[in-house]
Short mmCIF file of C-alpha atoms in Angstrom, two decimals:
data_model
loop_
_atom_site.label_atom_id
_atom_site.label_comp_id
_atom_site.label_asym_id
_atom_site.label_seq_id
_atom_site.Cartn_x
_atom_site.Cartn_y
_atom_site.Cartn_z
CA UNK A 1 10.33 -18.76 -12.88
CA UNK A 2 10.11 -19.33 -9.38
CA UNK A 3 12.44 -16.79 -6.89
CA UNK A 4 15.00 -18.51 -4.78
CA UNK A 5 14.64 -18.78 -0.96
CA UNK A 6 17.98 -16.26 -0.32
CA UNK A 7 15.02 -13.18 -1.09
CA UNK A 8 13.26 -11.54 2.39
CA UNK A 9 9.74 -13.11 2.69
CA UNK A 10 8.53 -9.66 1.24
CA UNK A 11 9.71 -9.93 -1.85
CA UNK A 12 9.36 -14.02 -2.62
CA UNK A 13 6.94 -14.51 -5.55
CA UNK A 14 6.23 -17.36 -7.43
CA UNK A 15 5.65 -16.07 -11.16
CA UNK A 16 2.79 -14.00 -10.42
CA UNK A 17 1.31 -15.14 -7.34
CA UNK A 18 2.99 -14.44 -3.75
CA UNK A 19 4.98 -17.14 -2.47
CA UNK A 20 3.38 -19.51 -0.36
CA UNK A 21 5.67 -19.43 2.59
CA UNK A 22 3.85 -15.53 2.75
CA UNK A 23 0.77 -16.76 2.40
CA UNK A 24 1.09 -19.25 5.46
CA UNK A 25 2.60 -16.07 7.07
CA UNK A 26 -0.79 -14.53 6.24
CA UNK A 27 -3.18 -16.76 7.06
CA UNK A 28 -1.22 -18.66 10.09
CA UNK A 29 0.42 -15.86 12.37
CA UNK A 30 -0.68 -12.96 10.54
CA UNK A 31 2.30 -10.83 11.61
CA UNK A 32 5.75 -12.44 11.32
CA UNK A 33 9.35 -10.99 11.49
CA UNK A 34 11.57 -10.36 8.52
CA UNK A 35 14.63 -8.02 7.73
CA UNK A 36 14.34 -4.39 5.81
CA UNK A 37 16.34 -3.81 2.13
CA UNK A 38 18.69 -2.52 4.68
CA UNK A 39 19.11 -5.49 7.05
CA UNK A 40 16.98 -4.10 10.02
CA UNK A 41 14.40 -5.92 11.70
CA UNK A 42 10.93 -5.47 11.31
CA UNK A 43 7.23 -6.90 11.56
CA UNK A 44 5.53 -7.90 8.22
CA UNK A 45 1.69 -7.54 8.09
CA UNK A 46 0.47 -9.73 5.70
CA UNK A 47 -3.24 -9.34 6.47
CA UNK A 48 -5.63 -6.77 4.42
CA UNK A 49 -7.44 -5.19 7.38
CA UNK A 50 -4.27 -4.94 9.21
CA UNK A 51 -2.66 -3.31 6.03
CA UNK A 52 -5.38 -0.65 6.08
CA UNK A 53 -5.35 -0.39 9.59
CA UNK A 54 -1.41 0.46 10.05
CA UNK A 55 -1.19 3.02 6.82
CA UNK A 56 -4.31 4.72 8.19
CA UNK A 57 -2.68 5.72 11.21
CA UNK A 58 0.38 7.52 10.81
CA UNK A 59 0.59 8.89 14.59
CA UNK A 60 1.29 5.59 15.65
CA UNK A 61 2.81 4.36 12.56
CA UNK A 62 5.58 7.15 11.74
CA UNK A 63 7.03 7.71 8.26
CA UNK A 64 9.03 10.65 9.48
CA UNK A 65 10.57 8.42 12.05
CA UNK A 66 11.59 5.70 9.83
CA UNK A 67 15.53 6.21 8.62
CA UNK A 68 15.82 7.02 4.82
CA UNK A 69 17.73 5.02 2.46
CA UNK A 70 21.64 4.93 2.66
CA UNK A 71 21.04 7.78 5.49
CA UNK A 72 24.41 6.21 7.55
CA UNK A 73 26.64 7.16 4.36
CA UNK A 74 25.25 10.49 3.90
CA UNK A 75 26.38 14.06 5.98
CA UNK A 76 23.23 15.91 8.06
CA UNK A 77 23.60 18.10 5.24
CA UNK A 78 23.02 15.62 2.11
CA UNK A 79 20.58 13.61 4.02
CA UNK A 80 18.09 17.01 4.63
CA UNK A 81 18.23 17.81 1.06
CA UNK A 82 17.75 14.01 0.11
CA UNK A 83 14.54 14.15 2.49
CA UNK A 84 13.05 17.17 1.78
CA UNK A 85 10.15 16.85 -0.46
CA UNK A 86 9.71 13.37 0.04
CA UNK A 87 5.82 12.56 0.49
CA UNK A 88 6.35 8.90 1.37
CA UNK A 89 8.62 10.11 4.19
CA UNK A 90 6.84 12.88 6.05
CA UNK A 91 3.85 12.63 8.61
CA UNK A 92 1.00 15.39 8.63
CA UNK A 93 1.05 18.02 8.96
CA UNK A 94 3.90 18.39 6.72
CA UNK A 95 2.51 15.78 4.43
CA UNK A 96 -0.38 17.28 4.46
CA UNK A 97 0.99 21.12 3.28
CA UNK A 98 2.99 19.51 0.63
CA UNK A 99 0.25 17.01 -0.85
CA UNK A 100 -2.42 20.01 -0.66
CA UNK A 101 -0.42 22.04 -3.25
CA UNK A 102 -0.18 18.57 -5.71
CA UNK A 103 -3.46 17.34 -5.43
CA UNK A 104 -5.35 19.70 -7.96
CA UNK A 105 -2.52 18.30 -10.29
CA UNK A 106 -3.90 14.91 -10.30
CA UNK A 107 -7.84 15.02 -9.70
CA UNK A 108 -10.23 12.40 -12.27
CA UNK A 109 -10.88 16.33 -14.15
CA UNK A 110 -7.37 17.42 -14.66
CA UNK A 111 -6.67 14.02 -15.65
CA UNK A 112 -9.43 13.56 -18.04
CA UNK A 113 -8.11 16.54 -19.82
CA UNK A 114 -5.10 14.03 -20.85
CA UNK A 115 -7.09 11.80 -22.32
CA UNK A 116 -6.61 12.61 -26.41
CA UNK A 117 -2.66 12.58 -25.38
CA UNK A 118 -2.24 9.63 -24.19
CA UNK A 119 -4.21 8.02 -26.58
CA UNK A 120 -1.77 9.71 -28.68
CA UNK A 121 0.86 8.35 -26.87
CA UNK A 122 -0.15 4.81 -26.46
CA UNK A 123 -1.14 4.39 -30.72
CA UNK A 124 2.27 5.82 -31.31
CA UNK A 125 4.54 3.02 -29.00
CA UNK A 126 2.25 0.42 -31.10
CA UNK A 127 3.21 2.01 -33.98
CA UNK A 128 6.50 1.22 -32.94
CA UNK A 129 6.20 -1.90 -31.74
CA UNK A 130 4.97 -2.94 -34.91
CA UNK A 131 7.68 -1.48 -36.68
CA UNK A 132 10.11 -3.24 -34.40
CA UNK A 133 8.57 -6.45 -36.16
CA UNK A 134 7.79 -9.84 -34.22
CA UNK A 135 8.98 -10.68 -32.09
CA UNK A 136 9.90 -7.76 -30.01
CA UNK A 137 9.98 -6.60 -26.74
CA UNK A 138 6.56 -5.82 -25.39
CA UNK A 139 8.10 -3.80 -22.35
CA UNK A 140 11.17 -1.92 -24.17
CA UNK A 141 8.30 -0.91 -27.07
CA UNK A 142 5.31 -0.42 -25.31
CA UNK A 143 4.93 -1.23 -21.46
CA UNK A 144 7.89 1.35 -20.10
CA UNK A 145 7.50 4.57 -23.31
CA UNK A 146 4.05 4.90 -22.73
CA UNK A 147 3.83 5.48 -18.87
CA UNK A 148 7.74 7.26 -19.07
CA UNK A 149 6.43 9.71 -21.76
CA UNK A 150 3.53 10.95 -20.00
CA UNK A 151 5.53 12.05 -16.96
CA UNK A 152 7.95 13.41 -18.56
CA UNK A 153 5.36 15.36 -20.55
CA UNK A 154 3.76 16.06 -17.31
CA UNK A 155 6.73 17.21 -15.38
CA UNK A 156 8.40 18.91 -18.18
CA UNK A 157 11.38 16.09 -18.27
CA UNK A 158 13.14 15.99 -21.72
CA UNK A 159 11.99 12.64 -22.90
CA UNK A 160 15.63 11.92 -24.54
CA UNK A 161 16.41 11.30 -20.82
CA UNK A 162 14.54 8.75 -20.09
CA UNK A 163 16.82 5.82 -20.63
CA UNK A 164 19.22 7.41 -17.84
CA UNK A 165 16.57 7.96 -15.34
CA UNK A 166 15.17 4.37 -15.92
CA UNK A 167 18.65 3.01 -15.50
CA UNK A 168 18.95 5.03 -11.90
CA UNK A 169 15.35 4.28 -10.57
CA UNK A 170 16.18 0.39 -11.51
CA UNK A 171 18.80 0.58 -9.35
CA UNK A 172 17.95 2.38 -6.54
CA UNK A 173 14.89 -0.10 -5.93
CA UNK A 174 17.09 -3.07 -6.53
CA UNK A 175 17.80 -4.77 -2.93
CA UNK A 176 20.04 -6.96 -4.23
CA UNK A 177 22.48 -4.59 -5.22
CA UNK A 178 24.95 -2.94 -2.46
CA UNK A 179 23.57 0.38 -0.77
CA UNK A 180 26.86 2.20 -1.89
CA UNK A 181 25.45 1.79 -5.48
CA UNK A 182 21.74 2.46 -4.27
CA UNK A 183 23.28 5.67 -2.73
CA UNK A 184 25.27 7.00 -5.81
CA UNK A 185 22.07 6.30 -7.92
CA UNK A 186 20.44 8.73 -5.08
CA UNK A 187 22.98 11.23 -5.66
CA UNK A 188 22.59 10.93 -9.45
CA UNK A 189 18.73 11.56 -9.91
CA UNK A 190 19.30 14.36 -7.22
CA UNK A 191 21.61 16.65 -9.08
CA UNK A 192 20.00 15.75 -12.30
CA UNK A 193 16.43 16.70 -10.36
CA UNK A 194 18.47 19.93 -9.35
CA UNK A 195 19.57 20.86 -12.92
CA UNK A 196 15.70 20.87 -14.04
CA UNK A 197 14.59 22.80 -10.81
CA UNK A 198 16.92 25.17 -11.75
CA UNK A 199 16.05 25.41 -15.12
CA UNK A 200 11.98 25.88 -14.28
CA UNK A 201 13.01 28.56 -11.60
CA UNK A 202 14.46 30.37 -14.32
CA UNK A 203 12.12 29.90 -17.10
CA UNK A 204 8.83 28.26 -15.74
CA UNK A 205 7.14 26.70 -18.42
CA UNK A 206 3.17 24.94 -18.97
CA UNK A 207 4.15 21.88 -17.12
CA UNK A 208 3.87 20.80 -13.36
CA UNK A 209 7.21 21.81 -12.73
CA UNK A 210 6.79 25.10 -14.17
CA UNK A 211 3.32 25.40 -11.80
CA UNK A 212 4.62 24.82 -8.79
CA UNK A 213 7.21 27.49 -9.36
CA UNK A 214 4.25 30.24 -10.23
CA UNK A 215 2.40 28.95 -7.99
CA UNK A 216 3.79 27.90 -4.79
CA UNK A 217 7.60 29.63 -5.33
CA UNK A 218 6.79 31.33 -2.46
CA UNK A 219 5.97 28.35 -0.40
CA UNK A 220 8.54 25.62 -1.66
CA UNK A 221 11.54 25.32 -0.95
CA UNK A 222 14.21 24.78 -3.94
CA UNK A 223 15.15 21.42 -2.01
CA UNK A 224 11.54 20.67 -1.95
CA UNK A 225 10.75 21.17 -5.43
CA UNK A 226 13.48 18.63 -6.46
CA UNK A 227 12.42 15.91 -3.86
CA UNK A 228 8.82 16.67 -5.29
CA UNK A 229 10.05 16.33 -8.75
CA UNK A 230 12.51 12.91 -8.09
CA UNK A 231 9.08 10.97 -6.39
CA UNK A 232 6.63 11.69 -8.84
CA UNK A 233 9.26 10.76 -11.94
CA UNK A 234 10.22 7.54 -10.28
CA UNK A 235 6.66 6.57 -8.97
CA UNK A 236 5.00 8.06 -12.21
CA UNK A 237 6.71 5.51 -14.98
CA UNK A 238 7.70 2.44 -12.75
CA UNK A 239 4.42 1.53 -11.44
CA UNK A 240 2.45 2.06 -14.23
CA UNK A 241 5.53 0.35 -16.65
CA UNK A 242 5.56 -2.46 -14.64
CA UNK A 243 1.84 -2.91 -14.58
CA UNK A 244 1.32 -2.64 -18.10
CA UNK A 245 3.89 -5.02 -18.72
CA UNK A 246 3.26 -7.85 -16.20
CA UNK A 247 -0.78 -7.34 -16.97
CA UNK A 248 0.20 -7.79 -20.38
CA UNK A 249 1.59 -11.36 -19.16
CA UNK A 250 -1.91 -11.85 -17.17
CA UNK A 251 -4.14 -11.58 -20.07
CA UNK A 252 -2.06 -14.20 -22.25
CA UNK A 253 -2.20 -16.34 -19.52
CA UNK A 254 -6.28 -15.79 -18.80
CA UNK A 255 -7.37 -15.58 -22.80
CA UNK A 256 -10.89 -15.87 -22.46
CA UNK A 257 -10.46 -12.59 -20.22
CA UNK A 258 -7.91 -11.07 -22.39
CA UNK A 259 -10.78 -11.32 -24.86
CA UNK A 260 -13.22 -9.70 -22.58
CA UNK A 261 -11.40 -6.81 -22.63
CA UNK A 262 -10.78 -6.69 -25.99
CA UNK A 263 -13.98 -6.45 -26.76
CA UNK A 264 -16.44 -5.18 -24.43
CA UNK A 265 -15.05 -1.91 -23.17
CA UNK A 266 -17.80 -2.05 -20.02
CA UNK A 267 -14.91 -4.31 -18.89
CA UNK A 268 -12.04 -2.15 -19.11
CA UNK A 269 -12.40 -0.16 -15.54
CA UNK A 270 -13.06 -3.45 -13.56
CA UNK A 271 -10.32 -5.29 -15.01
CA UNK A 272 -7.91 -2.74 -14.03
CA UNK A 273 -8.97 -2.81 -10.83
CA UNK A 274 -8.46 -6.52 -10.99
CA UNK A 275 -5.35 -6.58 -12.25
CA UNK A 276 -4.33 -4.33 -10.09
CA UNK A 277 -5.32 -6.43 -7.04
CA UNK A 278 -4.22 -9.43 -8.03
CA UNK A 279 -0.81 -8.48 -9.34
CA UNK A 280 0.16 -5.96 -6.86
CA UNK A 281 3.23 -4.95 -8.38
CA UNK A 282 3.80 -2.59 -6.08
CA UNK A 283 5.26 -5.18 -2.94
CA UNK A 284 5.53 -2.84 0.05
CA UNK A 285 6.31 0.89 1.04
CA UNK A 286 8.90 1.94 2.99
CA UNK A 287 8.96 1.26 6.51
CA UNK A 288 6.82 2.70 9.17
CA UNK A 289 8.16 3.38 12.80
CA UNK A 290 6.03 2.56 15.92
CA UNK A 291 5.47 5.44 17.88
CA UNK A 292 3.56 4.00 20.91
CA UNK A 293 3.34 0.02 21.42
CA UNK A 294 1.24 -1.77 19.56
CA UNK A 295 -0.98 -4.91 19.05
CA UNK A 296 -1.61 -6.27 15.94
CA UNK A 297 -2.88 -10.07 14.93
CA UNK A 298 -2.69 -10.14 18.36
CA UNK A 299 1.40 -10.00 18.64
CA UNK A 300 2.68 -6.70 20.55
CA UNK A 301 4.98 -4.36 18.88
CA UNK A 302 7.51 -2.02 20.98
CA UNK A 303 7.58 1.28 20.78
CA UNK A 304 10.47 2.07 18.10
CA UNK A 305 10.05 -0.82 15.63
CA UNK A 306 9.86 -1.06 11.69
CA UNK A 307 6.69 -2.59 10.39
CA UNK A 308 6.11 -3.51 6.64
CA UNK A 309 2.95 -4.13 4.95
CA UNK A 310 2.94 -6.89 2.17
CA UNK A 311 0.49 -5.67 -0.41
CA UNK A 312 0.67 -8.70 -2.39
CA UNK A 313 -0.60 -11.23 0.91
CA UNK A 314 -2.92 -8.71 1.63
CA UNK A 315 -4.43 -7.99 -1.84
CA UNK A 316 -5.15 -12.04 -1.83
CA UNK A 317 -6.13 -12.48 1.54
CA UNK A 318 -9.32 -14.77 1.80
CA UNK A 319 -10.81 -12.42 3.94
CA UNK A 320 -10.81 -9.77 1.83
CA UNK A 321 -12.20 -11.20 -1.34
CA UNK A 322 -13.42 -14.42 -2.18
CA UNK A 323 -11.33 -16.99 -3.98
CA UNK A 324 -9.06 -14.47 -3.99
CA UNK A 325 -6.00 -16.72 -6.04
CA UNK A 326 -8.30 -15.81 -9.12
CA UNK A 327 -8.23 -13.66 -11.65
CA UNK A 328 -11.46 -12.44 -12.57
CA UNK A 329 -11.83 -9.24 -14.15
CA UNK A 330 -15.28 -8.61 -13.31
CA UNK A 331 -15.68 -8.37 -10.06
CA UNK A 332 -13.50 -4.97 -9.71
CA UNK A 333 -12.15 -5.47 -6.54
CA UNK A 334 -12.92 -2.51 -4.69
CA UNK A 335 -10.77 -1.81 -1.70
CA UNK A 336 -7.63 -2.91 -2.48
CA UNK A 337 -4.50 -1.98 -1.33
CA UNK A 338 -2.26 -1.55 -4.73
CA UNK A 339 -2.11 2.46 -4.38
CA UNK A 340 -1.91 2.19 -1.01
CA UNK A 341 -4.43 3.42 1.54
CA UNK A 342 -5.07 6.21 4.00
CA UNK A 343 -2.61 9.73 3.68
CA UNK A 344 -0.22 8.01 1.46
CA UNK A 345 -2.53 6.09 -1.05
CA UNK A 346 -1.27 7.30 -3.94
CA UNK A 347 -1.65 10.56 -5.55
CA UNK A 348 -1.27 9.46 -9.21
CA UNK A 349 -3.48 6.39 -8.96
CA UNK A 350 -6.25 8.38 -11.54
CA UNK A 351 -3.65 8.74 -14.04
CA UNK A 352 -2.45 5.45 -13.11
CA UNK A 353 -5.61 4.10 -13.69
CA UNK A 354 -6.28 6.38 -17.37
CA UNK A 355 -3.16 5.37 -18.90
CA UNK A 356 -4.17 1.36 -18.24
CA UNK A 357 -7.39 1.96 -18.97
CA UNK A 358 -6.47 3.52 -22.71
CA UNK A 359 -3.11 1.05 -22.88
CA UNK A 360 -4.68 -2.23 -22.44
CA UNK A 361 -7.92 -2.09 -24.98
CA UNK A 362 -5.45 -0.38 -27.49
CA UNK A 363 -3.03 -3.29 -27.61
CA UNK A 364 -5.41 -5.84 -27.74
CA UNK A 365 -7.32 -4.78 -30.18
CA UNK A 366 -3.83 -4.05 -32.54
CA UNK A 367 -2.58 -6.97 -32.41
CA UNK A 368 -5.92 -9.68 -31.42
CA UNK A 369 -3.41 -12.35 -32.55
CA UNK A 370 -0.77 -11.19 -29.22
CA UNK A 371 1.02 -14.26 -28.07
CA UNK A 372 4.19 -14.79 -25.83
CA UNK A 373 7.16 -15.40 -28.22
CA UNK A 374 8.92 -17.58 -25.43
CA UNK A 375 7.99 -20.30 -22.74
CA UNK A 376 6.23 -19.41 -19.86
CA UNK A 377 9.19 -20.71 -17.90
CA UNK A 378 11.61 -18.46 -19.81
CA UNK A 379 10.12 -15.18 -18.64
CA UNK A 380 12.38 -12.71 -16.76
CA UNK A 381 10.86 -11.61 -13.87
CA UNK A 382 12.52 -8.44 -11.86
CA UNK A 383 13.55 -10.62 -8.83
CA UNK A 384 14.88 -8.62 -6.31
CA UNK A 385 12.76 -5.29 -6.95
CA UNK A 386 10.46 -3.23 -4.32
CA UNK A 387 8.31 -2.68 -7.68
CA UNK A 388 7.60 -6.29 -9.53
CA UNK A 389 7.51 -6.79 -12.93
CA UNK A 390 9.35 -8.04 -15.79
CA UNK A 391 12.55 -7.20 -17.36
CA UNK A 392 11.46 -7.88 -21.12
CA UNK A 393 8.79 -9.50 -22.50
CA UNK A 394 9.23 -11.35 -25.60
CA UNK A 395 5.68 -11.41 -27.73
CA UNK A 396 4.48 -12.39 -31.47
CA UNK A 397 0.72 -11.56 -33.19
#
């Protein structure tokens, strides 16, 4: 299913792949202009090193400076407490004071310590997926419980939420819908955010949540703790959901890899690297402000602009990787730019990275017979969403 030309050149895909109006945009100019989600313009780099180069340098390339969402419809007031907390929007040093009291939260240790759970976790969304009988949803059975149930184990969210926070995250990173429903989705995950602050300020339990009251109370604000709490939900279960899911699609499409993972588990850890690369579900960040002019691909930028970075033209750029419109699962792919890169790259990319690692071998090996129960043309890809992936997923064994 191939997206129609009314999407911004950031988000235009063709089934899996980038659209190839980007990658001319890549390879010709390198830097080309587009409009925002919120109809401002800005400067897409579509180029790996320039990718790396602009997130690695957030004194010239602000995310403090850079207006948050649905900010014109919100009071001083409403927009500080929407803001505050916020990783993706804050600059060091204030970044740096906020991510320093997370990061022990999500080191390859602490995470290997959730190893026997999710394991747990993923056997038991097979379980029902073979229950649901064939054919059945891949992503409403498998690709969205597993990653939404470890967060909300993590966080201390009551899991019997989850279909109400998945509804608001799908809408507030739908562009296509209008920013006054983008906004009251805002305002929705922020008082429900508030009620389970409130709850862990009161009672802290075992759980992140419950940590970061004991041990950083002091420290954090309560408007902090929610903002914490609403990035980490959101970015916790939609990357990883839509990566399991849209991977899912890879394999079937690439069986002789598929069966390489399968079977030979020294293949696992590359492949997801792979997959990641190649896929990039994740399509671009919010925008960065110049602070200074700049010159990148060799086209100036004023002072005061919004610049993009595409992940998916970069994570295929020739000049990055060879033949990089492959899919090969061995080769790793070391360097990409899927979680990101520099004081933003992602701070749950290891458990990222654990639950595909346990996911993918799991499933295969359940069901060695997994097949799509539909045409290739009748898969529903999320069009118009900052995070790619695919609504369902019909699929047989």
């Amino acid at each position: 299913m191939t997206q129609t030309n009314e999407l911004p050149l950031q988000l235009r895909r063709t089934g899996l792949d980038p659209a190839e109006e980007l990658a001319r945009a890549r390879d010709g100019e390198g830097v080309v202009r587009v409009e925002t989600p919120f109809g401002l313009p800005a400067y897409l780099v579509c180029r790996h090193e320039d990718v790396r180069r602009v997130l690695a340098d957030p004194a010239r390339f602000s995310s403090a400076l850079t207006p948050f969402p649905g900010s014109g419809q919100m009071s001083p007031d409403e927009l500080a407490k929407m803001q505050a907390g916020q990783l993706i929007g804050l600059d060091p040093p204030e970044h740096t004071r906020l991510r320093r009291m997370l990061t022990p939260e999500f080191t390859v240790r602490r995470m290997r310590r959730l190893e026997p759970r999710i394991t747990e976790i993923v056997r038991a969304a097979l379980d029902d997926l073979e229950r649901a009988g064939k054919p059945a949803d891949l992503v409403a059975h498998f690709a969205l419980p597993v990653p939404s149930l470890v967060i909300c184990e993590l966080l201390g969210v009551p899991h019997a939420d989850r279909a109400a926070f998945q509804d608001r995250s799908v809408r507030m990173l739908d562009t296509s819908l209008p920013m006054e429903q983008r906004v009251t989705a805002q305002r929705e995950d922020h008082a429900y955010m508030a009620g389970l602050v409130a709850r862990a300020q009161a009672d802290p339990g075992e759980d992140m949540l419950g940590m970061l009251v004991r041990e950083h109370g002091d420290d954090l604000s309560t408007d902090e703790l929610i903002g914490i709490a609403k990035l980490l939900l959101l970015a916790g279960h939609e990357t990883t959901s839509n990566m399991l899911g849209l991977g899912t699609l890879a394999l079937l499409r690439h069986p002789d890899q598929l069966a390489m993972i399968r079977d030979d588990p020294a293949q696992v850890e590359p492949a997801v690297e792979e997959l990641l690369r190649w896929l990039s579900v994740v399509q671009l960040l919010p925008p960065r402000t110049t602070t200074t002019e700049v010159e990148i691909a060799g086209q100036v930028i004023p002072a005061g602009s919004f610049v993009l970075c595409s992940f998916p033209a970069a994570n295929r750029d020739p000049a990055f990787v060879d033949d990089p419109e492959t899919l090969d699962i061995s080769r790793g792919a070391a360097g990409h730019v899927a979680f990101g890169h520099g004081v933003h790259h992602c701070l749950g990319a290891p458990l990222a990275r654990m639950e595909m690692r346990i996911a993918f071998p799991l499933l295969l090996q359940r069901f060695p017979g997994l097949a799509l129960a539909d045409p290739d043309e009748q898969v529903d890809f999320r069009v118009f969403s900052v995070v790619y992936g695919v609504n369902s997923l019909r699929v047989t064994w």
